[in-house]
Amino acid sequence: MKRMTTLSGAALLTAALAALTGCVETAGTTVTTDHMTGSSLVMEDSTRLRDQIQMLKVNYDEVNGLKRVHITLQSSKHRRLRLNYRIAWFDANGMEVDAATKTYRNLILEGRDTVTVTGLANSPACVTSKLRVRDLEAAD
């Protein structure tokens, strides 16, 4: 009977740890830029990332008829941050253009440092860009 109690206790502990591991917040910070109006919107879905990085400015221009966006991020922490980011492009109807080719990239941001990430649209039909940033540990 004692062995049965020990086994059921171990199973309960394993289930509890698995449930806690599944509660990692994978949402991140999203910066949406409308290249027609020039407006930018910051959505911070992760409370942890909201306290770690800030969006300082958004600039955009055109290169050979394709839109390009430059988004400057700043770390508000004194330690190194390991992040993933992805810049997605959308057409006038709000549909993502060529989503399969846009993967997340690694970004290491030193403490209190500032970095500018740049994305180039792959079609002249792109009118809006969206930067998604997520914590590297949460993405694994």
PDB file of C-alpha atoms in Angstrom:
ATOM      1  CA  MET A   1       0.000   0.000   0.000  1.00  0.00           C
ATOM      2  CA  LYS A   2       2.864   2.338   0.844  1.00  0.00           C
ATOM      3  CA  ARG A   3       4.414   1.705  -2.583  1.00  0.00           C
ATOM      4  CA  MET A   4       1.069   2.504  -4.275  1.00  0.00           C
ATOM      5  CA  THR A   5       0.870   5.830  -2.390  1.00  0.00           C
ATOM      6  CA  THR A   6       4.429   6.700  -3.437  1.00  0.00           C
ATOM      7  CA  LEU A   7       3.701   5.910  -7.092  1.00  0.00           C
ATOM      8  CA  SER A   8       0.470   7.917  -7.122  1.00  0.00           C
ATOM      9  CA  GLY A   9       2.271  10.825  -5.420  1.00  0.00           C
ATOM     10  CA  ALA A  10       4.994  10.733  -8.069  1.00  0.00           C
ATOM     11  CA  ALA A  11       2.397  10.651 -10.843  1.00  0.00           C
ATOM     12  CA  LEU A  12       0.564  13.601  -9.290  1.00  0.00           C
ATOM     13  CA  LEU A  13       3.817  15.573  -8.981  1.00  0.00           C
ATOM     14  CA  THR A  14       4.695  14.826 -12.624  1.00  0.00           C
ATOM     15  CA  ALA A  15       1.261  15.969 -13.800  1.00  0.00           C
ATOM     16  CA  ALA A  16       1.521  19.183 -11.766  1.00  0.00           C
ATOM     17  CA  LEU A  17       4.968  19.982 -13.174  1.00  0.00           C
ATOM     18  CA  ALA A  18       3.777  19.313 -16.721  1.00  0.00           C
ATOM     19  CA  ALA A  19       0.826  21.657 -16.195  1.00  0.00           C
ATOM     20  CA  LEU A  20       3.071  24.412 -14.828  1.00  0.00           C
ATOM     21  CA  THR A  21       5.502  24.039 -17.712  1.00  0.00           C
ATOM     22  CA  GLY A  22       2.644  24.529 -20.163  1.00  0.00           C
ATOM     23  CA  CYS A  23       1.813  27.916 -18.629  1.00  0.00           C
ATOM     24  CA  VAL A  24       4.742  29.779 -20.195  1.00  0.00           C
ATOM     25  CA  GLU A  25       3.638  33.044 -21.791  1.00  0.00           C
ATOM     26  CA  THR A  26       4.620  32.932 -25.473  1.00  0.00           C
ATOM     27  CA  ALA A  27       2.894  36.126 -26.581  1.00  0.00           C
ATOM     28  CA  GLY A  28       5.137  39.044 -27.360  1.00  0.00           C
ATOM     29  CA  THR A  29       5.243  42.650 -28.421  1.00  0.00           C
ATOM     30  CA  THR A  30       3.810  43.631 -31.808  1.00  0.00           C
ATOM     31  CA  VAL A  31       4.495  46.900 -33.651  1.00  0.00           C
ATOM     32  CA  THR A  32       2.110  47.547 -36.559  1.00  0.00           C
ATOM     33  CA  THR A  33       3.018  50.287 -39.044  1.00  0.00           C
ATOM     34  CA  ASP A  34       0.672  51.584 -41.748  1.00  0.00           C
ATOM     35  CA  HIS A  35       2.860  52.918 -44.543  1.00  0.00           C
ATOM     36  CA  MET A  36      -0.037  54.766 -46.175  1.00  0.00           C
ATOM     37  CA  THR A  37      -0.944  56.919 -43.151  1.00  0.00           C
ATOM     38  CA  GLY A  38       2.330  56.727 -41.238  1.00  0.00           C
ATOM     39  CA  SER A  39       0.643  55.554 -38.040  1.00  0.00           C
ATOM     40  CA  SER A  40       2.200  53.009 -35.682  1.00  0.00           C
ATOM     41  CA  LEU A  41       0.517  50.864 -33.051  1.00  0.00           C
ATOM     42  CA  VAL A  42       2.314  48.987 -30.275  1.00  0.00           C
ATOM     43  CA  MET A  43       0.552  45.967 -28.770  1.00  0.00           C
ATOM     44  CA  GLU A  44       2.221  44.436 -25.731  1.00  0.00           C
ATOM     45  CA  ASP A  45       0.729  41.005 -25.146  1.00  0.00           C
ATOM     46  CA  SER A  46       3.497  39.840 -22.820  1.00  0.00           C
ATOM     47  CA  THR A  47       3.771  41.465 -19.409  1.00  0.00           C
ATOM     48  CA  ARG A  48       7.346  40.228 -19.119  1.00  0.00           C
ATOM     49  CA  LEU A  49       8.461  41.724 -22.455  1.00  0.00           C
ATOM     50  CA  ARG A  50       6.581  44.971 -21.805  1.00  0.00           C
ATOM     51  CA  ASP A  51       8.934  45.624 -18.898  1.00  0.00           C
ATOM     52  CA  GLN A  52      12.052  44.617 -20.846  1.00  0.00           C
ATOM     53  CA  ILE A  53      11.919  46.369 -24.234  1.00  0.00           C
ATOM     54  CA  GLN A  54      10.493  49.597 -25.601  1.00  0.00           C
ATOM     55  CA  MET A  55       9.838  50.732 -29.148  1.00  0.00           C
ATOM     56  CA  LEU A  56      11.548  54.111 -29.611  1.00  0.00           C
ATOM     57  CA  LYS A  57      10.805  55.033 -33.219  1.00  0.00           C
ATOM     58  CA  VAL A  58       9.610  53.776 -36.571  1.00  0.00           C
ATOM     59  CA  ASN A  59      10.965  55.059 -39.887  1.00  0.00           C
ATOM     60  CA  TYR A  60      10.070  53.850 -43.329  1.00  0.00           C
ATOM     61  CA  ASP A  61      11.131  54.539 -46.888  1.00  0.00           C
ATOM     62  CA  GLU A  62      11.088  52.917 -50.331  1.00  0.00           C
ATOM     63  CA  VAL A  63      13.839  51.052 -52.152  1.00  0.00           C
ATOM     64  CA  ASN A  64      13.255  50.232 -55.840  1.00  0.00           C
ATOM     65  CA  GLY A  65       9.496  50.517 -55.369  1.00  0.00           C
ATOM     66  CA  LEU A  66       9.434  48.252 -52.295  1.00  0.00           C
ATOM     67  CA  LYS A  67       8.641  49.553 -48.828  1.00  0.00           C
ATOM     68  CA  ARG A  68      11.213  49.243 -46.065  1.00  0.00           C
ATOM     69  CA  VAL A  69      10.672  49.732 -42.334  1.00  0.00           C
ATOM     70  CA  HIS A  70      13.235  50.521 -39.607  1.00  0.00           C
ATOM     71  CA  ILE A  71      12.056  49.942 -36.026  1.00  0.00           C
ATOM     72  CA  THR A  72      14.292  50.993 -33.129  1.00  0.00           C
ATOM     73  CA  LEU A  73      14.024  48.944 -29.940  1.00  0.00           C
ATOM     74  CA  GLN A  74      15.640  49.655 -26.577  1.00  0.00           C
ATOM     75  CA  SER A  75      16.309  47.364 -23.649  1.00  0.00           C
ATOM     76  CA  SER A  76      15.141  48.675 -20.288  1.00  0.00           C
ATOM     77  CA  LYS A  77      17.053  45.976 -18.389  1.00  0.00           C
ATOM     78  CA  HIS A  78      20.685  45.881 -17.318  1.00  0.00           C
ATOM     79  CA  ARG A  79      21.152  42.310 -18.502  1.00  0.00           C
ATOM     80  CA  ARG A  80      21.361  40.712 -21.935  1.00  0.00           C
ATOM     81  CA  LEU A  81      18.044  39.821 -23.588  1.00  0.00           C
ATOM     82  CA  ARG A  82      17.709  36.949 -26.043  1.00  0.00           C
ATOM     83  CA  LEU A  83      14.735  37.532 -28.311  1.00  0.00           C
ATOM     84  CA  ASN A  84      13.178  36.372 -31.560  1.00  0.00           C
ATOM     85  CA  TYR A  85      11.670  38.821 -34.035  1.00  0.00           C
ATOM     86  CA  ARG A  86       9.803  38.647 -37.307  1.00  0.00           C
ATOM     87  CA  ILE A  87       8.599  41.380 -39.664  1.00  0.00           C
ATOM     88  CA  ALA A  88       5.463  40.423 -41.589  1.00  0.00           C
ATOM     89  CA  TRP A  89       4.021  42.404 -44.505  1.00  0.00           C
ATOM     90  CA  PHE A  90       0.334  42.847 -45.386  1.00  0.00           C
ATOM     91  CA  ASP A  91      -1.503  44.068 -48.492  1.00  0.00           C
ATOM     92  CA  ALA A  92      -4.316  46.653 -48.627  1.00  0.00           C
ATOM     93  CA  ASN A  93      -6.875  43.950 -47.738  1.00  0.00           C
ATOM     94  CA  GLY A  94      -4.991  42.982 -44.571  1.00  0.00           C
ATOM     95  CA  MET A  95      -3.779  39.656 -45.937  1.00  0.00           C
ATOM     96  CA  GLU A  96      -0.249  38.585 -45.064  1.00  0.00           C
ATOM     97  CA  VAL A  97       2.011  38.490 -48.124  1.00  0.00           C
ATOM     98  CA  ASP A  98       4.296  35.455 -48.479  1.00  0.00           C
ATOM     99  CA  ALA A  99       4.076  34.304 -44.862  1.00  0.00           C
ATOM    100  CA  ALA A 100       5.950  31.057 -45.514  1.00  0.00           C
ATOM    101  CA  THR A 101       9.269  32.805 -46.212  1.00  0.00           C
ATOM    102  CA  LYS A 102       9.262  34.993 -43.103  1.00  0.00           C
ATOM    103  CA  THR A 103      10.757  33.110 -40.173  1.00  0.00           C
ATOM    104  CA  TYR A 104      11.720  34.378 -36.743  1.00  0.00           C
ATOM    105  CA  ARG A 105      15.285  35.662 -36.390  1.00  0.00           C
ATOM    106  CA  ASN A 106      17.443  35.767 -33.288  1.00  0.00           C
ATOM    107  CA  LEU A 107      18.150  39.115 -31.667  1.00  0.00           C
ATOM    108  CA  ILE A 108      20.553  39.637 -28.775  1.00  0.00           C
ATOM    109  CA  LEU A 109      20.026  42.957 -27.048  1.00  0.00           C
ATOM    110  CA  GLU A 110      22.657  43.928 -24.490  1.00  0.00           C
ATOM    111  CA  GLY A 111      21.629  45.674 -21.278  1.00  0.00           C
ATOM    112  CA  ARG A 112      20.306  49.217 -21.857  1.00  0.00           C
ATOM    113  CA  ASP A 113      21.304  48.944 -25.525  1.00  0.00           C
ATOM    114  CA  THR A 114      19.396  50.163 -28.579  1.00  0.00           C
ATOM    115  CA  VAL A 115      19.056  48.236 -31.843  1.00  0.00           C
ATOM    116  CA  THR A 116      17.274  48.937 -35.124  1.00  0.00           C
ATOM    117  CA  VAL A 117      15.672  46.046 -36.995  1.00  0.00           C
ATOM    118  CA  THR A 118      14.934  46.488 -40.693  1.00  0.00           C
ATOM    119  CA  GLY A 119      12.487  44.718 -42.952  1.00  0.00           C
ATOM    120  CA  LEU A 120      12.021  44.995 -46.709  1.00  0.00           C
ATOM    121  CA  ALA A 121       8.699  44.145 -48.339  1.00  0.00           C
ATOM    122  CA  ASN A 122       8.896  41.453 -50.984  1.00  0.00           C
ATOM    123  CA  SER A 123       6.060  42.884 -53.097  1.00  0.00           C
ATOM    124  CA  PRO A 124       4.945  46.370 -54.181  1.00  0.00           C
ATOM    125  CA  ALA A 125       1.445  45.421 -52.946  1.00  0.00           C
ATOM    126  CA  CYS A 126       2.602  45.525 -49.300  1.00  0.00           C
ATOM    127  CA  VAL A 127       1.233  48.536 -47.424  1.00  0.00           C
ATOM    128  CA  THR A 128       1.469  47.532 -43.749  1.00  0.00           C
ATOM    129  CA  SER A 129       4.211  45.878 -41.716  1.00  0.00           C
ATOM    130  CA  LYS A 130       4.035  44.165 -38.364  1.00  0.00           C
ATOM    131  CA  LEU A 131       7.018  43.458 -36.107  1.00  0.00           C
ATOM    132  CA  ARG A 132       6.519  40.589 -33.685  1.00  0.00           C
ATOM    133  CA  VAL A 133       8.979  40.165 -30.817  1.00  0.00           C
ATOM    134  CA  ARG A 134       8.964  37.224 -28.433  1.00  0.00           C
ATOM    135  CA  ASP A 135      11.195  35.912 -25.687  1.00  0.00           C
ATOM    136  CA  LEU A 136      13.611  33.263 -26.959  1.00  0.00           C
ATOM    137  CA  GLU A 137      13.094  30.973 -23.943  1.00  0.00           C
ATOM    138  CA  ALA A 138       9.297  31.130 -24.304  1.00  0.00           C
ATOM    139  CA  ALA A 139       9.521  30.223 -27.991  1.00  0.00           C
ATOM    140  CA  ASP A 140      11.360  26.934 -27.372  1.00  0.00           C
TER     141      ASP A 140
END
